[in-house]
Coordinates of C-alpha atoms in Angstrom, one line a residue:
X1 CA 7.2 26.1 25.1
X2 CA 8.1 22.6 26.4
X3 CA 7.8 19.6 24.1
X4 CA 6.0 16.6 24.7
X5 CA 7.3 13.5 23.1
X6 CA 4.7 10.7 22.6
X7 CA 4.8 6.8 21.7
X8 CA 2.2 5.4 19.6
X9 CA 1.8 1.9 18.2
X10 CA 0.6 2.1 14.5
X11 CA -0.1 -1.1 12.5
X12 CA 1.0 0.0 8.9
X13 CA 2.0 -2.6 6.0
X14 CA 5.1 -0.4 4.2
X15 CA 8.1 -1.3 2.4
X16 CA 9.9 -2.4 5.1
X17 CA 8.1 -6.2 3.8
X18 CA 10.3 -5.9 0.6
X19 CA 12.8 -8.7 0.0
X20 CA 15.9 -6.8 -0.3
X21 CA 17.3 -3.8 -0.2
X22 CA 19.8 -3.6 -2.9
X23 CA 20.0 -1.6 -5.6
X24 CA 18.6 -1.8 -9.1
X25 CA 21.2 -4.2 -11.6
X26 CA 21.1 -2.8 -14.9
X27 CA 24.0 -5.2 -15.6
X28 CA 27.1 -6.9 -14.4
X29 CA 29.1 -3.4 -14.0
X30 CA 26.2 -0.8 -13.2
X31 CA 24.5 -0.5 -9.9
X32 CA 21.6 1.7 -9.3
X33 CA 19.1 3.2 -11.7
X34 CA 18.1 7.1 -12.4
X35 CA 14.4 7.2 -12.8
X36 CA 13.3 9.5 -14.9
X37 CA 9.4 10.4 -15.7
X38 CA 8.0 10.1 -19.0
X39 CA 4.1 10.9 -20.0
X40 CA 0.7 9.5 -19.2
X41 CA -2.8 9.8 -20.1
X42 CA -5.9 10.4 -18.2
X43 CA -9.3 9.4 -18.8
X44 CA -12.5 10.9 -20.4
X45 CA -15.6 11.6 -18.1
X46 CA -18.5 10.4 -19.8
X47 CA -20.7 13.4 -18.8
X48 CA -17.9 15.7 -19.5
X49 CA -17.5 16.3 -15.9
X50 CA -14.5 16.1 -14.1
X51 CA -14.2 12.4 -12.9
X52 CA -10.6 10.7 -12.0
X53 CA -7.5 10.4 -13.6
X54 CA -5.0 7.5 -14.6
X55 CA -0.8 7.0 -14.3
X56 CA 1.6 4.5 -15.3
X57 CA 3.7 2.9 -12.4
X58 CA 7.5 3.0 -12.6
X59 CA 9.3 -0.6 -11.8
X60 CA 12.7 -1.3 -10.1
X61 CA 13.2 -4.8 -10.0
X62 CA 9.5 -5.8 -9.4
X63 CA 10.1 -4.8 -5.5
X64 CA 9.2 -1.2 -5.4
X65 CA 6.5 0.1 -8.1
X66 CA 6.7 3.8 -8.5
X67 CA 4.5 6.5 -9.0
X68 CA 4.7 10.2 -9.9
X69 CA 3.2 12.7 -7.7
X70 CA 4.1 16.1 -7.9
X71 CA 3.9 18.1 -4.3
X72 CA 4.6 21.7 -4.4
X73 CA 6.9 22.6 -7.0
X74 CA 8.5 19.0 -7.4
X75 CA 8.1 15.8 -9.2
X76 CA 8.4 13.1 -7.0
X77 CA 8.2 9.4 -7.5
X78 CA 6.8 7.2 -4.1
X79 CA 6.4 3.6 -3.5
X80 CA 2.4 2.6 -4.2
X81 CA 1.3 1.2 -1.1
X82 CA -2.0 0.4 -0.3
X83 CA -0.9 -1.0 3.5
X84 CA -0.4 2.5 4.6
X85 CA -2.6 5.6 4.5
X86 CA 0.1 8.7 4.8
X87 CA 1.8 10.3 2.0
X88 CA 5.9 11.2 2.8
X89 CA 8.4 12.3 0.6
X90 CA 12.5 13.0 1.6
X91 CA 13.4 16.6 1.4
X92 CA 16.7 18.4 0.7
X93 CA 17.3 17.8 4.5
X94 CA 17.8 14.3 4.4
X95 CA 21.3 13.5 4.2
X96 CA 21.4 10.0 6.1
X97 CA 23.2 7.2 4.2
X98 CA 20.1 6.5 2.1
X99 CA 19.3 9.6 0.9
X100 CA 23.1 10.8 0.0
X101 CA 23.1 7.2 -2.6
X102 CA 19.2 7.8 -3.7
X103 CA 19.5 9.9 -7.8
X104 CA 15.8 10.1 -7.1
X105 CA 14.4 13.6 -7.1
X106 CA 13.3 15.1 -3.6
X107 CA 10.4 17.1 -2.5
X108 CA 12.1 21.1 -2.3
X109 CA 10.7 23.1 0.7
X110 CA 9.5 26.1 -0.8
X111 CA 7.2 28.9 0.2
X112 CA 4.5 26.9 -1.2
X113 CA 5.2 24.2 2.2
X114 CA 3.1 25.2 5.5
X115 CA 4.6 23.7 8.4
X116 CA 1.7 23.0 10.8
X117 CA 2.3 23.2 14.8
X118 CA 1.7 19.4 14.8
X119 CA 6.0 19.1 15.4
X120 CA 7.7 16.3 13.7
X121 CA 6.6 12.8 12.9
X122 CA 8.6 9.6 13.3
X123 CA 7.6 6.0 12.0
X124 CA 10.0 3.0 12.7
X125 CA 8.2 0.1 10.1
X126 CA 8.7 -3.6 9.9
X127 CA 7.3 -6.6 11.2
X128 CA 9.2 -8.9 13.5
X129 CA 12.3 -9.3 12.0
X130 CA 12.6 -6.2 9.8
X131 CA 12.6 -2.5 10.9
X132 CA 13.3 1.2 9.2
X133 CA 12.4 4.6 10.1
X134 CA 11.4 7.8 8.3
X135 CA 11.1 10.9 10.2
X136 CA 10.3 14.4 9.3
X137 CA 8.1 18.0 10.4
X138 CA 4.6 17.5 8.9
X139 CA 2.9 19.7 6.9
X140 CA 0.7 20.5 3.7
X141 CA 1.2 21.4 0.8
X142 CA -0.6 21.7 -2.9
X143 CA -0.6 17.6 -4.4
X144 CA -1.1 16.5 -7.7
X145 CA -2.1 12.6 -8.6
X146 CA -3.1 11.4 -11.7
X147 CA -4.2 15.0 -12.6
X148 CA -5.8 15.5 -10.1
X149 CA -5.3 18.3 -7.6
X150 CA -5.6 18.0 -4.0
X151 CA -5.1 21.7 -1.9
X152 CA -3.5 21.2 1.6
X153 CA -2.9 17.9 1.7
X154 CA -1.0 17.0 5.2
X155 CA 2.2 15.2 4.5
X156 CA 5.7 14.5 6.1
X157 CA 8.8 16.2 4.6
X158 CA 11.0 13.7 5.4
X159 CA 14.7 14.2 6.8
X160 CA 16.1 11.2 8.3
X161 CA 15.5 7.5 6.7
X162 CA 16.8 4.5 5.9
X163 CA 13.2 3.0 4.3
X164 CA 14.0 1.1 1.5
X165 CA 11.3 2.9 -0.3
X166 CA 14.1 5.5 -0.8
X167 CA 17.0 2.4 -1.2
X168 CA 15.4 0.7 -4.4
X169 CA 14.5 4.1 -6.0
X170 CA 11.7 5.9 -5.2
X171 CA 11.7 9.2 -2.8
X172 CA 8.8 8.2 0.0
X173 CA 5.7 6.7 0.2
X174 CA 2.0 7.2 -1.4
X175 CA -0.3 5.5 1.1
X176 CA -3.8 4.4 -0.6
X177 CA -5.2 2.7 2.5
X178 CA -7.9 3.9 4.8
X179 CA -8.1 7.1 6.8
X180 CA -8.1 5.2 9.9
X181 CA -4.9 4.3 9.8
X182 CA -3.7 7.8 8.6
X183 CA -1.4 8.9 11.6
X184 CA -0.2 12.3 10.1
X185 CA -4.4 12.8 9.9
X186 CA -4.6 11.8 13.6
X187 CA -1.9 14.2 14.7
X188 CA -3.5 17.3 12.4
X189 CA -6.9 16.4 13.9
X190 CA -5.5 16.6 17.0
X191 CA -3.2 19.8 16.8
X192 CA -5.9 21.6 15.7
X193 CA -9.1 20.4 18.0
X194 CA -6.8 19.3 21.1
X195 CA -6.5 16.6 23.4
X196 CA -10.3 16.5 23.1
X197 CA -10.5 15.8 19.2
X198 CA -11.7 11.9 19.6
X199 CA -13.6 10.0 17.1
X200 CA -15.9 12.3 16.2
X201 CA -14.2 15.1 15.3
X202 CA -11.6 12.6 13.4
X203 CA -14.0 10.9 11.1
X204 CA -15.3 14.6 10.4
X205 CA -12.0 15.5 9.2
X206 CA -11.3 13.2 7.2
X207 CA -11.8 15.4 4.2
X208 CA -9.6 18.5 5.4
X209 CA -6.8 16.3 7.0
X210 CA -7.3 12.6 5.7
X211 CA -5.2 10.3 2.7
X212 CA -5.4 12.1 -0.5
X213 CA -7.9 9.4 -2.6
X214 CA -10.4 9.5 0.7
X215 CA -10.0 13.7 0.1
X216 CA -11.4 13.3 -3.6
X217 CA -13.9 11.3 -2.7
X218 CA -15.3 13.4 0.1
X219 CA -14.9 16.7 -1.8
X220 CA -17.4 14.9 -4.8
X221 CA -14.5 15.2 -7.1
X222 CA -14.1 11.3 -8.6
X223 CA -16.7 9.4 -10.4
X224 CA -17.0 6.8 -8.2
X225 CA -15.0 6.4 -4.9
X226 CA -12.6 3.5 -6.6
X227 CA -9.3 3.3 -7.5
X228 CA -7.3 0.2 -9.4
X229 CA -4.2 -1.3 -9.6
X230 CA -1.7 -3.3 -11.9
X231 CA 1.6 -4.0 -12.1
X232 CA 3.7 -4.8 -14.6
X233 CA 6.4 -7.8 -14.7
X234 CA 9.7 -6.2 -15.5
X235 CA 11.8 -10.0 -14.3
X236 CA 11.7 -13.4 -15.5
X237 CA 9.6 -12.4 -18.6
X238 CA 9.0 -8.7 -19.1
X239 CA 5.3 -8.5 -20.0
X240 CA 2.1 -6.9 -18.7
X241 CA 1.3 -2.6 -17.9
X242 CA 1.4 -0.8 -14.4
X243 CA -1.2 1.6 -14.0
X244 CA -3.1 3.3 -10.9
X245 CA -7.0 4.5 -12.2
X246 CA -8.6 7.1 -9.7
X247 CA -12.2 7.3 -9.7
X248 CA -13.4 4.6 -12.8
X249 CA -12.3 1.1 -13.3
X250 CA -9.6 1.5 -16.4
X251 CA -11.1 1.4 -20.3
X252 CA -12.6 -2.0 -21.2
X253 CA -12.5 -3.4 -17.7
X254 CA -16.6 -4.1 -16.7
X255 CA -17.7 -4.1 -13.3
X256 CA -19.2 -7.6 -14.1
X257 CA -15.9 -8.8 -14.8
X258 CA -15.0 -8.7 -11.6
X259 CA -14.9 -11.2 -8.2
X260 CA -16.3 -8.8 -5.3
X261 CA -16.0 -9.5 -2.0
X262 CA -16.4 -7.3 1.1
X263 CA -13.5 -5.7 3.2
X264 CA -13.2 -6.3 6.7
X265 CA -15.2 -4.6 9.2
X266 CA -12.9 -4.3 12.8
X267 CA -15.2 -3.8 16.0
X268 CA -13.4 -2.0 18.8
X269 CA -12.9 -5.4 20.7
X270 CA -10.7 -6.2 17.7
X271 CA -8.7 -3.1 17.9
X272 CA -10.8 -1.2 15.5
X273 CA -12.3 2.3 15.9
X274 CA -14.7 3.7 18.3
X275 CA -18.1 4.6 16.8
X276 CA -18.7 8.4 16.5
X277 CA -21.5 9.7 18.2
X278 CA -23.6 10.7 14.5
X279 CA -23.0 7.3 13.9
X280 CA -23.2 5.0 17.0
X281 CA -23.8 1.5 14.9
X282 CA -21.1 1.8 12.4
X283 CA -18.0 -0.1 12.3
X284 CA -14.9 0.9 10.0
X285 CA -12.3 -0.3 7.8
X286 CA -8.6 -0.3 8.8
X287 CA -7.0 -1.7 5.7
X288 CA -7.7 -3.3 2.4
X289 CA -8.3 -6.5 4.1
X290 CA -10.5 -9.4 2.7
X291 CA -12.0 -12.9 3.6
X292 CA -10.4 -16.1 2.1
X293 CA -12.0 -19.0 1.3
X294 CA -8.6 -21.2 1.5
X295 CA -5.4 -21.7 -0.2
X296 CA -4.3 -24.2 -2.6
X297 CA -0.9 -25.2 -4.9
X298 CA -1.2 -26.8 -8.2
X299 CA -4.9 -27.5 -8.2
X300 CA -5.2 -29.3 -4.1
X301 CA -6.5 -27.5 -1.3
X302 CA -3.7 -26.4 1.5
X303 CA -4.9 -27.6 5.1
X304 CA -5.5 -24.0 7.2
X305 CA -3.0 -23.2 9.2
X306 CA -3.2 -24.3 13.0
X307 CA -1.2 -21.3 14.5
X308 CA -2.9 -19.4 17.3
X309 CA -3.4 -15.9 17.4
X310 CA -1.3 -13.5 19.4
X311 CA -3.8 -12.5 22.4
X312 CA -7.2 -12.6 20.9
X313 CA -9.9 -15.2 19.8
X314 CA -9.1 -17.1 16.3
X315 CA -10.3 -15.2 13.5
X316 CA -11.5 -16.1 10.1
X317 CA -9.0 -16.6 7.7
X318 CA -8.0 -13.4 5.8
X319 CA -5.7 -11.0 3.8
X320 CA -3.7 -7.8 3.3
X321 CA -3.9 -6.9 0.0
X322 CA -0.4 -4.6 -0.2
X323 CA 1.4 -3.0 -3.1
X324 CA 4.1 -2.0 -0.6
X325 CA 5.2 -5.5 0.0
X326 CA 7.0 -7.2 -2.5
X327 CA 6.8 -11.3 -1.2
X328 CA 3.2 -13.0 -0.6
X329 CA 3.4 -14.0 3.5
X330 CA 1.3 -16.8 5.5
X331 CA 1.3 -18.4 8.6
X332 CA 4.7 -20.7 8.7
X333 CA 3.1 -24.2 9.1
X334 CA 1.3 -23.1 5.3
X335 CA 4.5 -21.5 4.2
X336 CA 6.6 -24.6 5.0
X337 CA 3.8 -26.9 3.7
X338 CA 4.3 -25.1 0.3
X339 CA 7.7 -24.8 -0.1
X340 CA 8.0 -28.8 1.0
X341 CA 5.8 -29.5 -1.5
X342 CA 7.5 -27.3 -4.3
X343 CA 11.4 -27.5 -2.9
X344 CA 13.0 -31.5 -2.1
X345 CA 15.8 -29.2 -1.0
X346 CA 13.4 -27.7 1.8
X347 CA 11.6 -30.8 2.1
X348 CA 15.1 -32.9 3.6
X349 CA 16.3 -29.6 5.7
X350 CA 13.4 -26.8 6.0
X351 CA 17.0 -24.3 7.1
X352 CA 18.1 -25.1 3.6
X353 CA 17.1 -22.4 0.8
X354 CA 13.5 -23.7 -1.2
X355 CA 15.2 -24.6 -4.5
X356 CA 14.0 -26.0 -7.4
X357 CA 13.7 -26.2 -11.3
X358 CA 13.2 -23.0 -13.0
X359 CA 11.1 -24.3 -15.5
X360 CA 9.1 -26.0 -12.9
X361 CA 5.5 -24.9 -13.2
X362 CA 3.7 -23.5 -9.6
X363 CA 0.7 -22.6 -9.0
X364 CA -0.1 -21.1 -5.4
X365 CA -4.1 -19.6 -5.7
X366 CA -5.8 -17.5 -3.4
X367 CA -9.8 -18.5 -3.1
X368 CA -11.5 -15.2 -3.2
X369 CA -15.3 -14.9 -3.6
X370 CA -15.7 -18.7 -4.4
X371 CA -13.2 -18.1 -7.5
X372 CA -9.0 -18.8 -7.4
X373 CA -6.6 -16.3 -8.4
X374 CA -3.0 -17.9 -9.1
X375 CA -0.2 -16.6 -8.6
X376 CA 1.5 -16.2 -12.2
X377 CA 4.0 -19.2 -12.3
X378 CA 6.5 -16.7 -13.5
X379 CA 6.1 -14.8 -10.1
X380 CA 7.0 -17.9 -7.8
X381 CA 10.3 -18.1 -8.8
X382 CA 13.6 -15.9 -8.6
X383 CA 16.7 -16.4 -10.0
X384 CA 18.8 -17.9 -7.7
X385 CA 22.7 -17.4 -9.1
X386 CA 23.9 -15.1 -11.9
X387 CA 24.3 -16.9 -15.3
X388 CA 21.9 -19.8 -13.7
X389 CA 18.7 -20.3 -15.6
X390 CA 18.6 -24.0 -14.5
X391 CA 17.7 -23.8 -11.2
X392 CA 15.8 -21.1 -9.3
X393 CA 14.9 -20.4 -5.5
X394 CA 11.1 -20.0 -4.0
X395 CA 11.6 -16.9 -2.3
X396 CA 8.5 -14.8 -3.0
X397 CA 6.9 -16.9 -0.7
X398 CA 7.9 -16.4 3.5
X399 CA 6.2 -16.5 7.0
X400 CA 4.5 -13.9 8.6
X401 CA 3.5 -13.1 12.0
X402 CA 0.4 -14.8 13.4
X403 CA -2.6 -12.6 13.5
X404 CA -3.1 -10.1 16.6
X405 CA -5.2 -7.2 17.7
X406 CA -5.8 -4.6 14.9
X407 CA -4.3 -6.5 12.4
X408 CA -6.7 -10.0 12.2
X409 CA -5.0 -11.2 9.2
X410 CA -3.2 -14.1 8.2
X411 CA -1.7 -13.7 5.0
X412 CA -0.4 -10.6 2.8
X413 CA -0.9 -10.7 -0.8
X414 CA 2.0 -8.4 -2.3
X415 CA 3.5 -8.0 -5.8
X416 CA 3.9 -11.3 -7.1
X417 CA 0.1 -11.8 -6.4
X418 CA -0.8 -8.2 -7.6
X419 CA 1.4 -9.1 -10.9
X420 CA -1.0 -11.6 -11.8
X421 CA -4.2 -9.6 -11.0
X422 CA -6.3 -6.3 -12.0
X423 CA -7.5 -5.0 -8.4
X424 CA -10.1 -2.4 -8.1
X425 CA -10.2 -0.5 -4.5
X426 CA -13.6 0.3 -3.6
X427 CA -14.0 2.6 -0.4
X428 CA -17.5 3.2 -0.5
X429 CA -18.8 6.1 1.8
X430 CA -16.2 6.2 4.5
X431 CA -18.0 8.0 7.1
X432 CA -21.1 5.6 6.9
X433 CA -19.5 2.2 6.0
X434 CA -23.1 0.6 6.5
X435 CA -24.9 2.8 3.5
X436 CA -22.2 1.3 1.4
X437 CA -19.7 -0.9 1.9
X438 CA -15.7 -1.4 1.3
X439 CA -14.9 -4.0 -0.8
X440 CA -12.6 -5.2 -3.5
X441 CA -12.8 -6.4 -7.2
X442 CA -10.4 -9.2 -8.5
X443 CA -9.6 -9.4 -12.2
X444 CA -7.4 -12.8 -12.9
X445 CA -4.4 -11.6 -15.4
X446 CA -2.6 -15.1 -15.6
X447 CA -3.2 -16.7 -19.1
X448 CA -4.1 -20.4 -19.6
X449 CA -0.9 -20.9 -20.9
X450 CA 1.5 -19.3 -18.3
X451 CA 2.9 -22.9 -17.6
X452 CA 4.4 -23.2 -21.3
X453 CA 5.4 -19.2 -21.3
X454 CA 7.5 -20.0 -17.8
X455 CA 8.9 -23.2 -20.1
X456 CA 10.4 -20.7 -23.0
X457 CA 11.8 -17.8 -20.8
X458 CA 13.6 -20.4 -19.0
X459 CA 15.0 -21.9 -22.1
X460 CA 15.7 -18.3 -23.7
X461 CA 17.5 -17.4 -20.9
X462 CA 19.5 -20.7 -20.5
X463 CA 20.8 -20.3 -24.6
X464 CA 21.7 -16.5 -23.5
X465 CA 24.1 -17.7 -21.1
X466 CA 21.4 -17.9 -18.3
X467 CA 20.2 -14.9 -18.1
X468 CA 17.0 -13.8 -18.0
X469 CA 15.0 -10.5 -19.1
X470 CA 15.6 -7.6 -16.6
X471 CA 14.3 -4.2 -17.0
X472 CA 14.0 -0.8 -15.2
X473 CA 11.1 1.5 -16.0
X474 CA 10.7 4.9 -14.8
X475 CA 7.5 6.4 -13.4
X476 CA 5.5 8.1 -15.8
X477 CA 4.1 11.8 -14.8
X478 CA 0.4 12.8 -15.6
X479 CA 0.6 16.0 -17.7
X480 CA -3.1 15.6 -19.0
X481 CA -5.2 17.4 -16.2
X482 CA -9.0 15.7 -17.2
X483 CA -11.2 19.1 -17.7
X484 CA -15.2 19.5 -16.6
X485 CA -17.3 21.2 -19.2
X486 CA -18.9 22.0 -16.2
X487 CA -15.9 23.5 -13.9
X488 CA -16.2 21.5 -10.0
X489 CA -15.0 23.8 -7.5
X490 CA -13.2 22.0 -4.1
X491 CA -16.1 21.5 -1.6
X492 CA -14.9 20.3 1.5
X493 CA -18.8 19.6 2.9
X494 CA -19.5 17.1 -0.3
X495 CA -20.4 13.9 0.6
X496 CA -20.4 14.5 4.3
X497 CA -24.0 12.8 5.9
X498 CA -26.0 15.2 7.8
X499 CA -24.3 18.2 6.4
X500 CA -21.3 17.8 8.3
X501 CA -18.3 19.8 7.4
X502 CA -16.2 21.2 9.8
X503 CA -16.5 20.0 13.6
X504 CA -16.0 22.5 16.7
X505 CA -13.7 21.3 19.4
X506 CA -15.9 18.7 21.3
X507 CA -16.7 19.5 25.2
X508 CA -15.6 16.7 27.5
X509 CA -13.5 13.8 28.2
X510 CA -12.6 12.5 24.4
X511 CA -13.3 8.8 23.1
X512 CA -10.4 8.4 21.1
X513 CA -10.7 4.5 21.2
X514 CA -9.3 3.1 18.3
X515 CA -7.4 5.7 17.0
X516 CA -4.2 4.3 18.0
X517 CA -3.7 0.9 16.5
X518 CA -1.7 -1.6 17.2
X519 CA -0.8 -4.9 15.7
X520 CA 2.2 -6.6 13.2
X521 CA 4.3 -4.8 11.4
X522 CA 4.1 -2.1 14.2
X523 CA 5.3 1.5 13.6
X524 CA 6.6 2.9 16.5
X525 CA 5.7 6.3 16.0
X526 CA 6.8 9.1 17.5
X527 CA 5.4 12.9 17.4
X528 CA 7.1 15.7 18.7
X529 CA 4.3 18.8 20.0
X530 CA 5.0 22.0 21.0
X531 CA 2.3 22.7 22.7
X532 CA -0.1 19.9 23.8
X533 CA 0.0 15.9 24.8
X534 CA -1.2 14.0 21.7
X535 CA -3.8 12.2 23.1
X536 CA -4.5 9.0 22.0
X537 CA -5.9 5.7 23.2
X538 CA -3.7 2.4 22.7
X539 CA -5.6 -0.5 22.6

């Protein structure tokens, strides 16, 4: 059979954000770091029932936050990232330049791996200025997260990379974001209903072919369809716990506690999907995207950014939430603005690195909901010299592109903000967004007195030769596998409105509007068929 090859532009948020790509230091003379697992716990369903699961996060050098997922027969750890929706892991096969230096265990192709007749997926990432690529066939395979077991999830078995997922440690990617912007689920959806799948049959399958959290939901397997995140600080001042919760918020953490707000809503004008025809008012999530009320540093209110949108109308101000980006990004007028303010090495020569004082206290806070979450004064800073605790570099901090079609946002919150704050993931129903919304909880984590706690790790490390703490931290695996006293069995047609399960082939010419996004941080991606045209709409 002839081969068909297809390019598709896919907005996805992935590691290719992080701020470097070297490995681990575990000191002066040692490069690299073998993570190795250790175990976790789960939690208790109050009922007895079987309700969600929770896992510690590995760290490697507070860029790439691991977890453990074990697909098929193997253990693997991937980089959290709540930008993207797919799950990929490298295989034996890989033997680019990356893979050959990465000690981290690979996914084994075993019997247990169905190749589908989709072909083989491939995903250049990065925004502007940055740029890898992950390729690899796609297929499914038996998942467990958290204890929790997902059958036939569709995945890439990756063979040729250079992500720096893989560089700094882990072995792929766990995407946590919407189904949406799942485009392994678009390709199975497509291989299997044809050219004429569209938006119909797509949203239908989003619990046979879609990201493994929206799979639980759908199936009626999780308490409620939720999961949280925090990360641990393993530079500066090692302190705080990394730990992903499926399907509760963690122990002692009230829903009352926390700052809601609503996720973004994207119409097809804005490079959002198409309605399905069961559902002809409803507009869908593409990310974990969420309103702003402004910006401010150290207490005063940041003027918003006058940059103009790349083809489309001026939206309201807004923001990525991403594990799999290591730096906080903004529009460059706010980003300069900052570092001016913070750096009088950037003020004088805005080409000249941000310096300042380490022990200079900064606090850059996000209004969300009416309330402002800081950004932990220990996570604006970096180190800027070895053995040089005296003066330090604003680097978490950079400029992003300006907002664009399917991707309306103007800021991305990564790690240094998710260090300093409990988020809780709330996808609501995902085929009806309207009987219950998206939205996102915010928990501040910063104590009053981070200031003077920046003040003594900065004199610790200047009497230790100026050096601060640095850690490594493997990813933990979930061994504890929560039990029902009443056993749930998988049930695809859960949680599916009007009784729909599976879809059959739809008649006609197919609206597949908005399953094709594009926007910043573009992944090219390209999918080889054996059989039939992928056919999907670019906006």
């Amino acid at each position: 059979m002839s081969s068909w090859r297809v390019l598709v532009l896919l907005e996805l948020a992935l590691p290719a954000l992080v701020s470097t790509s070297t490995l681990f230091s575990l000191n002066a003379a040692t490069r690299g770091a073998v993570l190795s697992f250790a175990k976790s716990s789960g939690i208790r369903a109050l009922d007895g029932n079987a309700v969600g699961g929770s896992v510690g996060l590995g760290d490697v050098n507070d860029l790439t936050y691991l977890v453990a997922v074990t697909v098929g027969n193997s253990t693997v750890a991937l980089n959290l990232d709540t930008g993207s929706s797919d799950l990929w892991a490298i295989s034996n096969a890989c033997q680019t330049d990356t893979c050959k230096l990465s000690s981290a265990e690979r996914y084994a192709v075993t019997t247990s791996f169905q190749q589908s007749q989709i072909g083989t997926v491939g995903l250049l990432f990065g925004d502007s200025t940055t740029g890898t690529h992950a390729s690899g066939p796609i297929g499914y395979d038996n998942v467990v997260l958290a204890g929790l077991t997902v059958p036939n999830q569709t995945f890439a078995a990756v063979n040729d990379t250079n992500n720096v997922a893989v560089s700094n440690g882990g072995a792929g990617i766990l995407g946590l974001g919407f189904p949406s912007q799942s485009f392994v689920g678009q390709a199975a959806v497509t291989s299997v209903f044809g050219n004429t799948a569209g938006t119909d049959n797509f949203i239908r399958q989003f619990v046979n072919y879609g990201p493994i959290v929206p799979r639980l939901i759908l199936a009626g397997v999780l308490d409620q369809p939720l999961f949280t995140i925090t990360l641990q600080r393993d530079q500066i001042d090692i302190s705080g716990s990394g730990q992903l919760t499926i399907g509760q918020l963690p122990d002692g953490v009230d829903n009352s506690s926390l700052t809601w707000v609503p996720v973004r809503l994207y119409s097809t004008s804005e490079g959002g999907l198409s309605a399905p025809s069961f559902a002809p008012g409803e507009t869908y999530p593409l990310r974990w995207e969420i309103p702003l009320d402004g910006v401010y540093l150290d207490g005063e209110k940041l003027a918003d950014t006058t940059e103009t949108a790349n083809g489309i109308s001026q939206p309201s101000l807004s923001a990525l939430i991403d594990t799999g980006n290591s730096l906080v990004r903004g529009p460059s007028d706010v980003v300069s603005s900052v570092l001016s303010k913070v750096s009088t090495t950037y003020a004088a020569n805005s080409s000249q690195s941000p310096l300042l004082p380490c022990a200079s206290a900064h606090r850059l806070a996000f209004q969300i909901g009416g309330k402002l979450f800081p950004v932990d004064p220990r996570d604006f800073i970096t180190q800027n010299t070895v053995h040089n605790a005296s003066t330090c570099v604003a680097s978490n901090v950079v400029a992003t592109d300006a907002p664009s079609s399917g991707a309306l946002f103007s800021w991305s919150l990564g790690d240094p903000f998710l260090k300093s704050t409990l988020v809780a993931f709330y996808y609501g129903n995902l085929t009806h967004p309207s009987a219950d919304p998206p939205r996102i909880g915010f928990l501040s984590l910063v104590p009053d007195d981070a200031d003077e706690l920046l003040a003594e790790v900065v004199a610790e490390a200047q009497a230790d030769g100026g050096t601060f703490d640095s850690t490594t931290e493997a990813a933990p695996t979930s061994t504890s596998v929560i039990e029902a006293s009443t056993p749930r069995t998988w049930d695809p047609a859960h949680g599916l409105p009007g009784g729909l399960a599976t879809a059959a082939p739809a008649n006609g010419a197919a609206d597949v509007r908005g399953l094709s996004l594009s926007g910043r941080w573009s992944a090219f991606v390209v999918v080889l068929l054996s059989s039939s045209l992928l056919s999907l709409g670019v906006l």
